[in-house]
PDB file of C-alpha atoms in Angstrom:
ATOM      1  CA  LEU A 720       5.254  17.742  30.420  1.00  0.00           C
ATOM      2  CA  ASP A 721       6.714  21.216  30.280  1.00  0.00           C
ATOM      3  CA  LYS A 722       6.583  22.605  26.731  1.00  0.00           C
ATOM      4  CA  ASN A 723       9.604  24.803  27.469  1.00  0.00           C
ATOM      5  CA  ASN A 724      11.684  21.674  28.060  1.00  0.00           C
ATOM      6  CA  ALA A 725       9.954  19.562  25.452  1.00  0.00           C
ATOM      7  CA  ASN A 726      11.563  16.383  24.289  1.00  0.00           C
ATOM      8  CA  PRO A 727      10.394  16.028  20.681  1.00  0.00           C
ATOM      9  CA  ASN A 728      10.119  12.260  20.922  1.00  0.00           C
ATOM     10  CA  GLU A 729       7.996  12.408  24.066  1.00  0.00           C
ATOM     11  CA  TYR A 730       5.596  14.888  22.511  1.00  0.00           C
ATOM     12  CA  SER A 731       5.541  12.918  19.287  1.00  0.00           C
ATOM     13  CA  GLN A 732       4.560   9.813  21.215  1.00  0.00           C
ATOM     14  CA  ILE A 733       1.928  11.660  23.247  1.00  0.00           C
ATOM     15  CA  CYS A 734       0.361  13.039  20.073  1.00  0.00           C
ATOM     16  CA  SER A 735       0.416   9.583  18.504  1.00  0.00           C
ATOM     17  CA  ILE A 736      -1.337   8.136  21.547  1.00  0.00           C
ATOM     18  CA  ILE A 737      -3.980  10.859  21.467  1.00  0.00           C
ATOM     19  CA  TYR A 738      -4.542  10.258  17.771  1.00  0.00           C
ATOM     20  CA  ASN A 739      -4.423   6.457  17.775  1.00  0.00           C
ATOM     21  CA  LEU A 740      -6.180   5.628  21.034  1.00  0.00           C
ATOM     22  CA  LEU A 741      -8.553   8.557  21.413  1.00  0.00           C
ATOM     23  CA  ASN A 742      -8.980   9.236  17.686  1.00  0.00           C
ATOM     24  CA  ASP A 743      -8.692  12.960  18.420  1.00  0.00           C
ATOM     25  CA  LYS A 744      -6.895  14.735  15.559  1.00  0.00           C
ATOM     26  CA  LYS A 745      -7.826  18.177  16.852  1.00  0.00           C
ATOM     27  CA  TRP A 746      -6.228  17.674  20.262  1.00  0.00           C
ATOM     28  CA  ALA A 747      -3.149  16.007  18.744  1.00  0.00           C
ATOM     29  CA  ASN A 748      -2.785  18.986  16.382  1.00  0.00           C
ATOM     30  CA  GLU A 749      -3.137  21.500  19.220  1.00  0.00           C
ATOM     31  CA  ILE A 750      -0.420  19.873  21.311  1.00  0.00           C
ATOM     32  CA  LEU A 751       1.887  19.429  18.352  1.00  0.00           C
ATOM     33  CA  LEU A 752       1.485  23.076  17.323  1.00  0.00           C
ATOM     34  CA  LYS A 753       2.446  24.256  20.804  1.00  0.00           C
ATOM     35  CA  VAL A 754       5.611  22.194  20.821  1.00  0.00           C
ATOM     36  CA  ALA A 755       6.588  22.574  17.174  1.00  0.00           C
ATOM     37  CA  THR A 756       6.719  26.369  17.358  1.00  0.00           C
ATOM     38  CA  LYS A 757       9.838  26.127  19.531  1.00  0.00           C
ATOM     39  CA  GLU A 758      11.581  23.545  17.332  1.00  0.00           C
ATOM     40  CA  THR A 759      14.960  24.349  15.738  1.00  0.00           C
ATOM     41  CA  ASN A 760      16.128  20.882  14.665  1.00  0.00           C
ATOM     42  CA  LEU A 761      15.441  19.988  11.040  1.00  0.00           C
ATOM     43  CA  LEU A 762      14.947  16.270  11.720  1.00  0.00           C
ATOM     44  CA  ASN A 763      12.342  16.991  14.377  1.00  0.00           C
ATOM     45  CA  MET A 764      10.630  19.453  12.031  1.00  0.00           C
ATOM     46  CA  VAL A 765      10.318  16.690   9.454  1.00  0.00           C
ATOM     47  CA  LEU A 766       8.855  14.408  12.123  1.00  0.00           C
ATOM     48  CA  TYR A 767       6.325  17.071  13.124  1.00  0.00           C
ATOM     49  CA  SER A 768       5.512  17.650   9.457  1.00  0.00           C
ATOM     50  CA  TYR A 769       4.800  13.954   9.082  1.00  0.00           C
ATOM     51  CA  GLN A 770       2.551  13.972  12.118  1.00  0.00           C
ATOM     52  CA  PHE A 771       0.656  17.051  10.921  1.00  0.00           C
ATOM     53  CA  LYS A 772       0.131  15.245   7.616  1.00  0.00           C
ATOM     54  CA  THR A 773      -1.169  12.198   9.508  1.00  0.00           C
ATOM     55  CA  TYR A 774      -3.621  14.453  11.365  1.00  0.00           C
ATOM     56  CA  ASP A 775      -4.860  15.942   8.036  1.00  0.00           C
ATOM     57  CA  ASN A 776      -3.181  19.293   8.676  1.00  0.00           C
ATOM     58  CA  GLU A 777      -1.487  19.759   5.286  1.00  0.00           C
ATOM     59  CA  THR A 778      -0.840  23.463   5.887  1.00  0.00           C
ATOM     60  CA  SER A 779       1.261  22.877   8.994  1.00  0.00           C
ATOM     61  CA  SER A 780       2.881  19.849   7.398  1.00  0.00           C
ATOM     62  CA  ASP A 781       4.116  21.918   4.454  1.00  0.00           C
ATOM     63  CA  GLU A 782       5.100  24.795   6.754  1.00  0.00           C
ATOM     64  CA  TYR A 783       7.385  22.589   8.847  1.00  0.00           C
ATOM     65  CA  LEU A 784       8.981  20.999   5.792  1.00  0.00           C
ATOM     66  CA  GLU A 785       9.681  24.486   4.457  1.00  0.00           C
ATOM     67  CA  LYS A 786      11.238  25.429   7.802  1.00  0.00           C
ATOM     68  CA  ALA A 787      13.369  22.277   7.719  1.00  0.00           C
ATOM     69  CA  VAL A 788      14.568  23.150   4.206  1.00  0.00           C
ATOM     70  CA  LYS A 789      15.645  26.597   5.381  1.00  0.00           C
ATOM     71  CA  LEU A 790      17.838  24.933   8.000  1.00  0.00           C
ATOM     72  CA  CYS A 791      19.756  22.968   5.347  1.00  0.00           C
ATOM     73  CA  ALA A 792      23.085  24.818   5.418  1.00  0.00           C
ATOM     74  CA  ASN A 793      25.162  22.081   3.781  1.00  0.00           C
ATOM     75  CA  ALA A 794      24.834  18.915   1.710  1.00  0.00           C
ATOM     76  CA  ASP A 795      24.796  16.689   4.799  1.00  0.00           C
ATOM     77  CA  ASP A 796      21.703  18.530   6.032  1.00  0.00           C
ATOM     78  CA  CYS A 797      20.068  17.922   2.639  1.00  0.00           C
ATOM     79  CA  PHE A 798      20.872  14.220   2.941  1.00  0.00           C
ATOM     80  CA  GLN A 799      19.413  14.082   6.452  1.00  0.00           C
ATOM     81  CA  LEU A 800      16.267  15.886   5.320  1.00  0.00           C
ATOM     82  CA  SER A 801      15.713  13.497   2.415  1.00  0.00           C
ATOM     83  CA  ASN A 802      16.547  10.337   4.330  1.00  0.00           C
ATOM     84  CA  ARG A 803      14.232  11.358   7.155  1.00  0.00           C
ATOM     85  CA  MET A 804      11.416  12.062   4.709  1.00  0.00           C
ATOM     86  CA  ILE A 805      11.948   8.717   3.015  1.00  0.00           C
ATOM     87  CA  SER A 806      12.060   6.834   6.334  1.00  0.00           C
ATOM     88  CA  LEU A 807       8.790   8.436   7.429  1.00  0.00           C
ATOM     89  CA  GLY A 808       7.055   7.504   4.194  1.00  0.00           C
ATOM     90  CA  PHE A 809       6.755  10.831   2.419  1.00  0.00           C
ATOM     91  CA  SER A 810       6.186  10.389  -1.301  1.00  0.00           C
ATOM     92  CA  LEU A 811       9.229  10.227  -3.542  1.00  0.00           C
ATOM     93  CA  ASN A 812       8.022  13.251  -5.509  1.00  0.00           C
ATOM     94  CA  SER A 813       7.597  15.308  -2.352  1.00  0.00           C
ATOM     95  CA  THR A 814      11.023  14.254  -1.085  1.00  0.00           C
ATOM     96  CA  ILE A 815      12.631  15.195  -4.399  1.00  0.00           C
ATOM     97  CA  ASP A 816      10.852  18.573  -4.425  1.00  0.00           C
ATOM     98  CA  PHE A 817      12.161  19.432  -0.967  1.00  0.00           C
ATOM     99  CA  TYR A 818      15.646  18.139  -1.823  1.00  0.00           C
ATOM    100  CA  LYS A 819      15.655  20.514  -4.801  1.00  0.00           C
ATOM    101  CA  LYS A 820      14.508  23.404  -2.614  1.00  0.00           C
ATOM    102  CA  ALA A 821      17.255  22.656  -0.093  1.00  0.00           C
ATOM    103  CA  PHE A 822      19.869  23.197  -2.809  1.00  0.00           C
ATOM    104  CA  ASN A 823      19.155  26.947  -2.687  1.00  0.00           C
ATOM    105  CA  GLY A 824      20.699  27.221   0.768  1.00  0.00           C
ATOM    106  CA  LEU A 825      24.025  25.728  -0.279  1.00  0.00           C
ATOM    107  CA  LYS A 826      26.939  28.127  -0.637  1.00  0.00           C
ATOM    108  CA  SER A 827      30.129  26.152  -1.171  1.00  0.00           C
ATOM    109  CA  SER A 828      31.089  24.339  -4.349  1.00  0.00           C
ATOM    110  CA  ILE A 829      31.845  21.198  -2.375  1.00  0.00           C
ATOM    111  CA  ASP A 830      28.333  21.149  -0.919  1.00  0.00           C
ATOM    112  CA  LYS A 831      26.844  21.661  -4.380  1.00  0.00           C
ATOM    113  CA  ILE A 832      28.905  18.762  -5.756  1.00  0.00           C
ATOM    114  CA  LYS A 833      27.903  16.570  -2.806  1.00  0.00           C
ATOM    115  CA  TRP A 834      24.268  17.571  -3.435  1.00  0.00           C
ATOM    116  CA  LEU A 835      24.660  16.403  -7.051  1.00  0.00           C
ATOM    117  CA  GLU A 836      26.090  13.113  -5.814  1.00  0.00           C
ATOM    118  CA  GLY A 837      23.080  12.752  -3.533  1.00  0.00           C
ATOM    119  CA  ILE A 838      20.820  12.544  -6.566  1.00  0.00           C
ATOM    120  CA  VAL A 839      22.488   9.232  -7.388  1.00  0.00           C
ATOM    121  CA  ASP A 840      23.163   8.065  -3.818  1.00  0.00           C
ATOM    122  CA  ILE A 841      19.750   8.847  -2.342  1.00  0.00           C
ATOM    123  CA  PHE A 842      17.374   8.731  -5.298  1.00  0.00           C
ATOM    124  CA  ASN A 843      19.285   6.515  -7.740  1.00  0.00           C
ATOM    125  CA  ASP A 844      18.097   8.774 -10.578  1.00  0.00           C
ATOM    126  CA  LEU A 845      20.768   8.854 -13.265  1.00  0.00           C
ATOM    127  CA  LYS A 846      18.639  10.831 -15.720  1.00  0.00           C
ATOM    128  CA  TRP A 847      18.025  13.636 -13.226  1.00  0.00           C
ATOM    129  CA  ALA A 848      21.659  13.481 -12.100  1.00  0.00           C
ATOM    130  CA  LYS A 849      22.958  13.805 -15.663  1.00  0.00           C
ATOM    131  CA  GLN A 850      20.665  16.746 -16.333  1.00  0.00           C
ATOM    132  CA  SER A 851      21.701  18.458 -13.075  1.00  0.00           C
ATOM    133  CA  TYR A 852      25.418  17.860 -13.621  1.00  0.00           C
ATOM    134  CA  ASN A 853      25.096  19.363 -17.105  1.00  0.00           C
ATOM    135  CA  GLU A 854      23.097  22.366 -15.854  1.00  0.00           C
ATOM    136  CA  MET A 855      25.691  23.101 -13.185  1.00  0.00           C
ATOM    137  CA  SER A 856      28.805  22.601 -15.308  1.00  0.00           C
ATOM    138  CA  ASN A 857      29.507  26.348 -15.504  1.00  0.00           C
ATOM    139  CA  GLN A 858      29.081  27.060 -11.803  1.00  0.00           C
ATOM    140  CA  PHE A 859      32.532  25.884 -10.780  1.00  0.00           C
ATOM    141  CA  ASN A 860      35.188  28.517 -11.470  1.00  0.00           C
ATOM    142  CA  SER A 861      38.348  27.527  -9.637  1.00  0.00           C
ATOM    143  CA  ILE A 862      40.601  24.816 -11.025  1.00  0.00           C
ATOM    144  CA  ALA A 863      40.137  22.719  -7.877  1.00  0.00           C
ATOM    145  CA  ASP A 864      36.338  23.000  -8.035  1.00  0.00           C
ATOM    146  CA  LYS A 865      36.295  22.104 -11.727  1.00  0.00           C
ATOM    147  CA  GLU A 866      38.461  19.050 -11.072  1.00  0.00           C
ATOM    148  CA  LEU A 867      36.224  17.934  -8.205  1.00  0.00           C
ATOM    149  CA  TYR A 868      33.177  18.420 -10.423  1.00  0.00           C
ATOM    150  CA  ILE A 869      34.698  16.345 -13.252  1.00  0.00           C
ATOM    151  CA  ILE A 870      35.807  13.556 -10.908  1.00  0.00           C
ATOM    152  CA  SER A 871      32.401  13.501  -9.229  1.00  0.00           C
ATOM    153  CA  LYS A 872      30.600  13.386 -12.564  1.00  0.00           C
ATOM    154  CA  GLN A 873      32.820  10.560 -13.830  1.00  0.00           C
ATOM    155  CA  HIS A 874      32.393   8.625 -10.603  1.00  0.00           C
ATOM    156  CA  LYS A 875      28.616   8.991 -10.275  1.00  0.00           C
ATOM    157  CA  LEU A 876      27.522   8.936 -13.927  1.00  0.00           C
ATOM    158  CA  GLU A 877      30.154   6.897 -15.693  1.00  0.00           C
ATOM    159  CA  ASN A 878      31.418   4.632 -12.888  1.00  0.00           C
ATOM    160  CA  LYS A 879      34.960   5.745 -13.620  1.00  0.00           C
ATOM    161  CA  TYR A 880      37.101   5.822 -10.540  1.00  0.00           C
ATOM    162  CA  TRP A 881      40.569   6.493 -11.985  1.00  0.00           C
TER     163      TRP A 881
END
């Protein structure tokens, strides 16, 4: 395989084979490091992070999650990051920590409101959602943003739809 034209899934599978059949964490880590350095897709970075964690390389695992977080430009990216982490079996606490970090990259009010909604939709944590909605209540300045915030809060925390 040519690392310049790497297909993340192919390399992921090769590293899994090396680890599972040959029980060689070092070699799997070496190959994964070569491929992962060229990665620009946040979902693949989460996959590589998971594999590094599997191969007992916590440093690279955390590094690639941090890189994935920096690629979260909108709420949908935050959702993808969290859902990918959950599907790969990352701990809930770790997933929440990285979801919180991803918030820092959000610029628009709509993305921030969608991020708040994700606390309920992804994590089903009403206590955290209520706290976050309350903490962010002063961040929305325009009339439209304030109305969206209020409607979102009523919908997600109070189950009021109209």
